[in-house]
């Protein structure tokens, strides 16, 4: 029987969790710049946030396959809620310094990959229940995630200007909590714990199998290396270069708006792929999307007038919007269902391995 409820709940949880992550992407560097005034310090906290992503994504995919996708999604959001709530709690009690913020930032990033992997692993079954093909489902899913990053940085910039960076973290905690509540109250197809005879025993063995599968598949291996290159460049642009530039101008709202423009383009690009994806070669769409999102960033490097920057950010996001749906689709069609979580986790870990390098080069 066709039912849209699991798919809609999955996307709503994705929007809430992604919005929370989008707020922290603006709030953490801004808070560090307020405390230290040092661009390298802001880059370092971004790198420290990315390192746990690398390590936790490597094993959380295996945990998803072993423990159950829905259970991991709920637990991840609850842990993330508690972690980000530490920022205002510590500010009201012990006080915040740079060292303490490094610890909290690292802790807050540990749990996000598990929820991301778990929700993405449930997508094919939720799409099938709703009667959607994978091209359309992946386009919608990535547009939902992009919409979250449209909301998150914009909300973050506005809240920082209105109530301060520290208080802004309460909004992040609320969004994570609502995401966990939605998933916890909904029965998700493919979200239960795997049967004992197909369930892997041991994180190390399971993770090793995911690594071997990805490496031995030429298409997945190529996509992983391309994705690593993109992340190494893109994350420092959003997490270091733009915050430093707009912090020097004392304008958090403009920072939030330009990241929002990128995300808005991503939403439209993902929806466009959802509409026409079945009629276009995946390889052609992937190559065009990679080139199309790179060229506007070259123009942004000149820091033109703010209106031009907004337009370039939007165009770059527009092409970037098709990259994730195609990558996800490739993983889904080339990976056996029982291994889906760990392959998604390994792919994400490979990408985020490039993040700290990009941050640490961009900061100095």
Coordinates of C-alpha atoms in Angstrom, one line a residue:
X1 CA 0.0 0.0 0.0
X2 CA 1.4 3.4 -1.0
X3 CA 2.1 5.8 1.8
X4 CA 3.8 9.2 1.7
X5 CA 4.1 9.5 5.5
X6 CA 7.5 7.8 6.0
X7 CA 9.1 9.8 3.2
X8 CA 7.6 13.1 4.4
X9 CA 8.7 12.5 8.0
X10 CA 12.2 11.5 6.7
X11 CA 12.5 14.7 4.8
X12 CA 11.1 16.8 7.7
X13 CA 13.7 15.3 10.0
X14 CA 16.4 16.0 7.4
X15 CA 15.3 19.7 7.3
X16 CA 15.3 20.1 11.0
X17 CA 18.7 18.4 11.6
X18 CA 20.3 20.2 8.6
X19 CA 18.9 23.6 9.8
X20 CA 20.6 23.0 13.2
X21 CA 23.9 22.1 11.5
X22 CA 23.6 25.2 9.3
X23 CA 23.2 27.5 12.3
X24 CA 26.3 26.0 14.0
X25 CA 28.3 26.5 10.8
X26 CA 27.8 30.2 11.2
X27 CA 27.7 30.4 15.0
X28 CA 30.9 28.5 15.9
X29 CA 33.3 30.5 13.8
X30 CA 31.6 33.8 14.7
X31 CA 31.9 33.0 18.4
X32 CA 35.5 32.1 18.1
X33 CA 36.2 35.4 16.2
X34 CA 34.5 37.3 18.9
X35 CA 36.6 35.7 21.6
X36 CA 40.0 35.6 19.8
X37 CA 39.8 37.9 16.8
X38 CA 42.0 35.4 15.0
X39 CA 41.2 34.0 11.6
X40 CA 43.6 31.0 12.1
X41 CA 41.7 30.2 15.4
X42 CA 38.4 30.2 13.4
X43 CA 39.9 27.9 10.8
X44 CA 41.3 25.6 13.5
X45 CA 37.9 25.2 15.2
X46 CA 36.5 24.4 11.8
X47 CA 39.2 21.7 11.3
X48 CA 38.6 20.3 14.8
X49 CA 34.9 20.0 13.9
X50 CA 35.7 18.2 10.7
X51 CA 38.1 15.6 12.2
X52 CA 35.4 13.9 14.3
X53 CA 33.3 13.8 11.1
X54 CA 36.0 11.8 9.4
X55 CA 36.4 9.3 12.3
X56 CA 32.8 9.0 13.3
X57 CA 31.5 8.7 9.7
X58 CA 33.9 5.8 9.1
X59 CA 32.3 3.7 11.8
X60 CA 28.8 5.0 12.1
X61 CA 27.8 3.5 8.8
X62 CA 28.6 0.2 10.3
X63 CA 26.7 1.0 13.4
X64 CA 23.7 1.9 11.2
X65 CA 23.8 -1.5 9.5
X66 CA 24.2 -3.3 12.9
X67 CA 21.9 -1.4 15.2
X68 CA 19.1 -0.2 12.9
X69 CA 18.7 2.9 10.9
X70 CA 15.8 4.6 12.7
X71 CA 17.3 3.9 16.2
X72 CA 20.6 5.5 15.2
X73 CA 18.9 8.5 13.6
X74 CA 17.0 9.2 16.8
X75 CA 20.0 8.7 19.1
X76 CA 22.2 10.9 16.9
X77 CA 19.8 13.9 17.1
X78 CA 19.4 13.5 20.8
X79 CA 23.2 13.5 21.4
X80 CA 23.7 16.4 19.1
X81 CA 21.0 18.3 21.0
X82 CA 22.7 17.8 24.3
X83 CA 26.1 18.7 22.8
X84 CA 25.2 22.1 21.3
X85 CA 23.2 23.0 24.4
X86 CA 26.5 22.9 26.3
X87 CA 27.6 26.2 24.7
X88 CA 25.0 28.4 26.4
X89 CA 25.0 26.3 29.6
X90 CA 28.8 26.6 29.9
X91 CA 28.6 30.3 29.1
X92 CA 26.2 30.8 32.0
X93 CA 28.2 28.7 34.4
X94 CA 31.9 28.2 33.9
X95 CA 32.4 30.8 31.1
X96 CA 33.7 30.1 27.6
X97 CA 37.2 30.3 26.3
X98 CA 38.8 29.1 23.1
X99 CA 40.0 25.8 24.5
X100 CA 36.6 24.9 25.9
X101 CA 35.0 25.9 22.6
X102 CA 37.3 23.5 20.8
X103 CA 36.2 20.6 22.9
X104 CA 32.5 21.5 22.6
X105 CA 32.8 22.0 18.8
X106 CA 34.4 18.6 18.4
X107 CA 31.8 16.9 20.6
X108 CA 28.9 18.5 18.8
X109 CA 30.2 17.2 15.4
X110 CA 30.7 13.6 16.5
X111 CA 27.0 12.6 16.3
X112 CA 25.8 14.4 13.2
X113 CA 27.2 11.8 10.7
X114 CA 25.3 8.9 12.3
X115 CA 22.0 10.7 11.7
X116 CA 22.9 11.8 8.2
X117 CA 23.9 8.2 7.3
X118 CA 20.9 6.6 8.9
X119 CA 18.4 8.9 7.2
X120 CA 20.1 8.5 3.8
X121 CA 20.1 4.7 4.2
X122 CA 16.4 4.7 4.8
X123 CA 15.7 6.7 1.6
X124 CA 15.2 3.9 -1.0
X125 CA 12.6 2.1 1.2
X126 CA 10.8 5.3 2.0
X127 CA 10.7 6.3 -1.6
X128 CA 9.4 2.8 -2.7
X129 CA 6.7 3.1 -0.1
X130 CA 5.7 6.5 -1.6
X131 CA 5.9 5.2 -5.2
X132 CA 8.8 7.5 -6.1
X133 CA 11.7 6.6 -8.4
X134 CA 15.2 7.0 -7.0
X135 CA 16.1 10.0 -9.2
X136 CA 13.1 11.9 -8.0
X137 CA 13.5 10.8 -4.4
X138 CA 17.2 11.7 -4.3
X139 CA 16.6 15.1 -5.8
X140 CA 13.9 15.8 -3.3
X141 CA 16.1 14.6 -0.4
X142 CA 19.0 16.8 -1.4
X143 CA 16.7 19.7 -2.0
X144 CA 15.4 19.2 1.6
X145 CA 18.9 19.2 2.9
X146 CA 19.8 22.2 0.8
X147 CA 16.7 24.0 2.1
X148 CA 17.9 23.3 5.6
X149 CA 21.2 25.0 4.8
X150 CA 19.2 27.8 3.2
X151 CA 17.3 28.3 6.5
X152 CA 20.2 27.5 9.0
X153 CA 22.8 30.1 8.1
X154 CA 20.2 32.8 7.5
X155 CA 18.6 32.1 10.8
X156 CA 22.0 31.9 12.4
X157 CA 23.1 35.3 11.1
X158 CA 19.8 36.9 12.1
X159 CA 19.9 35.4 15.6
X160 CA 23.6 36.3 16.2
X161 CA 22.7 39.9 15.3
X162 CA 19.5 39.8 17.5
X163 CA 20.5 37.8 20.6
X164 CA 24.2 37.0 20.3
X165 CA 26.2 34.0 19.2
X166 CA 25.9 32.1 22.5
X167 CA 22.2 32.3 22.8
X168 CA 21.8 31.2 19.2
X169 CA 22.8 27.7 20.1
X170 CA 19.5 27.2 21.9
X171 CA 17.8 27.3 18.5
X172 CA 20.1 24.6 17.3
X173 CA 19.3 22.3 20.3
X174 CA 15.5 22.8 19.7
X175 CA 15.8 21.8 16.0
X176 CA 17.8 18.6 16.8
X177 CA 15.2 17.7 19.5
X178 CA 12.3 18.1 17.1
X179 CA 14.0 15.9 14.5
X180 CA 14.5 13.2 17.0
X181 CA 10.9 13.4 18.1
X182 CA 9.6 13.1 14.6
X183 CA 11.7 10.0 13.8
X184 CA 10.9 8.4 17.1
X185 CA 7.1 8.6 16.6
X186 CA 7.2 7.2 13.0
X187 CA 7.4 3.6 11.8
X188 CA 10.0 3.7 9.0
X189 CA 10.2 1.0 6.3
X190 CA 13.8 -0.5 6.4
X191 CA 14.4 1.4 9.6
X192 CA 14.4 -1.6 12.0
X193 CA 17.4 -3.6 13.2
X194 CA 18.6 -6.2 10.6
X195 CA 17.8 -9.9 11.2
X196 CA 20.6 -11.7 13.1
X197 CA 21.7 -13.8 10.2
X198 CA 22.5 -10.7 8.0
X199 CA 23.7 -8.5 10.8
X200 CA 27.4 -7.8 11.0
X201 CA 29.3 -8.6 14.2
X202 CA 31.9 -6.0 15.1
X203 CA 32.5 -2.4 13.9
X204 CA 36.1 -3.0 12.7
X205 CA 35.2 -6.0 10.4
X206 CA 32.1 -4.2 9.1
X207 CA 33.9 -1.0 8.4
X208 CA 36.7 -2.9 6.6
X209 CA 34.2 -4.6 4.4
X210 CA 32.7 -1.2 3.4
X211 CA 36.1 0.2 2.6
X212 CA 37.0 -2.8 0.5
X213 CA 33.7 -2.7 -1.4
X214 CA 34.1 1.0 -2.2
X215 CA 37.7 0.7 -3.3
X216 CA 37.0 -2.3 -5.6
X217 CA 34.1 -0.5 -7.4
X218 CA 35.7 1.8 -9.9
X219 CA 32.8 4.1 -10.2
X220 CA 32.3 4.6 -6.5
X221 CA 36.1 5.1 -6.0
X222 CA 36.2 7.8 -8.7
X223 CA 33.2 9.6 -7.2
X224 CA 34.8 9.5 -3.8
X225 CA 38.0 11.1 -5.0
X226 CA 36.1 13.8 -6.9
X227 CA 34.0 14.5 -3.8
X228 CA 37.1 14.8 -1.6
X229 CA 38.5 17.4 -3.9
X230 CA 35.3 19.4 -3.8
X231 CA 35.0 19.3 0.0
X232 CA 38.7 20.4 0.4
X233 CA 37.8 23.6 -1.4
X234 CA 34.2 24.2 -0.6
X235 CA 34.2 23.8 3.2
X236 CA 36.9 26.4 3.9
X237 CA 35.0 28.9 1.7
X238 CA 31.9 28.6 3.8
X239 CA 33.6 28.0 7.1
X240 CA 36.6 30.3 7.1
X241 CA 36.9 32.7 4.1
X242 CA 33.4 34.1 4.1
X243 CA 33.1 34.4 8.0
X244 CA 36.5 36.2 8.2
X245 CA 35.6 38.6 5.4
X246 CA 32.2 39.5 6.8
X247 CA 33.4 39.5 10.4
X248 CA 35.9 42.2 9.5
X249 CA 32.9 44.2 8.2
X250 CA 30.9 43.4 11.3
X251 CA 28.0 42.1 9.3
X252 CA 26.8 38.6 10.3
X253 CA 23.5 39.1 8.4
X254 CA 25.3 39.4 5.0
X255 CA 27.3 36.3 5.8
X256 CA 24.1 34.4 6.5
X257 CA 22.5 35.7 3.4
X258 CA 25.3 34.7 1.0
X259 CA 25.5 31.2 2.4
X260 CA 21.7 31.2 2.1
X261 CA 22.0 32.2 -1.6
X262 CA 24.3 29.2 -2.2
X263 CA 21.8 26.9 -0.5
X264 CA 18.9 28.4 -2.4
X265 CA 20.6 27.6 -5.6
X266 CA 21.3 24.1 -4.3
X267 CA 17.6 23.5 -3.5
X268 CA 16.5 24.6 -7.0
X269 CA 19.3 22.5 -8.6
X270 CA 18.4 19.4 -6.7
X271 CA 14.7 19.8 -7.6
X272 CA 15.6 20.4 -11.2
X273 CA 17.5 17.1 -11.2
X274 CA 14.5 15.4 -9.6
X275 CA 12.4 16.6 -12.4
X276 CA 14.6 15.7 -15.4
X277 CA 17.2 13.3 -14.0
X278 CA 15.7 10.2 -15.7
X279 CA 16.1 11.9 -19.1
X280 CA 19.8 12.8 -18.7
X281 CA 22.9 10.6 -18.7
X282 CA 24.1 10.5 -15.1
X283 CA 27.7 10.9 -16.2
X284 CA 26.9 14.0 -18.3
X285 CA 24.9 15.5 -15.6
X286 CA 27.7 14.9 -13.0
X287 CA 30.4 16.4 -15.2
X288 CA 28.4 19.5 -16.1
X289 CA 27.4 20.0 -12.4
X290 CA 31.1 19.8 -11.3
X291 CA 32.2 22.4 -13.8
X292 CA 29.2 24.6 -13.4
X293 CA 29.6 25.0 -9.6
X294 CA 33.4 25.6 -9.9
X295 CA 33.4 28.5 -12.3
X296 CA 31.4 31.0 -10.2
X297 CA 33.7 30.4 -7.2
X298 CA 36.6 31.6 -9.3
X299 CA 34.7 34.8 -9.9
X300 CA 33.8 35.1 -6.2
X301 CA 37.6 35.0 -5.3
X302 CA 37.8 38.6 -6.5
X303 CA 35.2 39.7 -3.8
X304 CA 33.1 41.8 -6.2
X305 CA 30.2 44.0 -5.1
X306 CA 27.9 42.2 -2.6
X307 CA 25.0 41.9 -5.0
X308 CA 27.3 40.2 -7.5
X309 CA 28.6 37.9 -4.8
X310 CA 25.1 36.8 -4.0
X311 CA 24.4 36.0 -7.7
X312 CA 27.6 34.0 -8.1
X313 CA 26.9 32.1 -4.9
X314 CA 23.4 31.3 -6.2
X315 CA 24.7 30.0 -9.6
X316 CA 27.4 27.9 -8.0
X317 CA 24.8 26.3 -5.6
X318 CA 22.5 25.7 -8.6
X319 CA 24.9 23.4 -10.3
X320 CA 26.1 21.9 -7.0
X321 CA 22.5 20.9 -6.3
X322 CA 22.8 18.1 -8.8
X323 CA 26.0 16.6 -7.5
X324 CA 24.7 15.0 -4.3
X325 CA 21.6 13.4 -5.8
X326 CA 23.8 11.7 -8.5
X327 CA 26.4 10.6 -6.0
X328 CA 23.7 9.2 -3.7
X329 CA 22.0 7.4 -6.6
X330 CA 25.2 5.8 -7.6
X331 CA 25.8 4.5 -4.1
X332 CA 22.2 3.1 -3.9
X333 CA 22.2 1.3 -7.2
X334 CA 25.7 -0.2 -6.8
X335 CA 25.6 -1.2 -3.2
X336 CA 23.7 -4.2 -1.7
X337 CA 21.0 -3.1 0.8
X338 CA 22.6 -4.8 3.9
X339 CA 25.9 -2.8 3.2
X340 CA 24.3 0.5 2.4
X341 CA 25.0 2.2 5.7
X342 CA 28.7 1.4 5.8
X343 CA 29.3 2.3 2.2
X344 CA 27.6 5.7 2.7
X345 CA 29.6 6.2 5.9
X346 CA 32.9 5.3 4.2
X347 CA 32.1 7.6 1.3
X348 CA 31.3 10.5 3.7
X349 CA 34.4 9.8 5.7
X350 CA 36.6 9.9 2.6
X351 CA 35.1 13.3 1.7
X352 CA 35.6 14.8 5.1
X353 CA 39.2 13.5 5.3
X354 CA 39.9 16.4 2.9
X355 CA 38.1 19.0 5.1
X356 CA 40.7 19.5 7.8
X357 CA 43.5 19.9 5.2
X358 CA 41.5 22.6 3.4
X359 CA 40.7 24.4 6.7
X360 CA 44.3 24.4 7.9
X361 CA 45.6 25.8 4.6
X362 CA 42.8 28.4 4.3
X363 CA 43.2 29.8 7.9
X364 CA 46.9 30.9 7.7

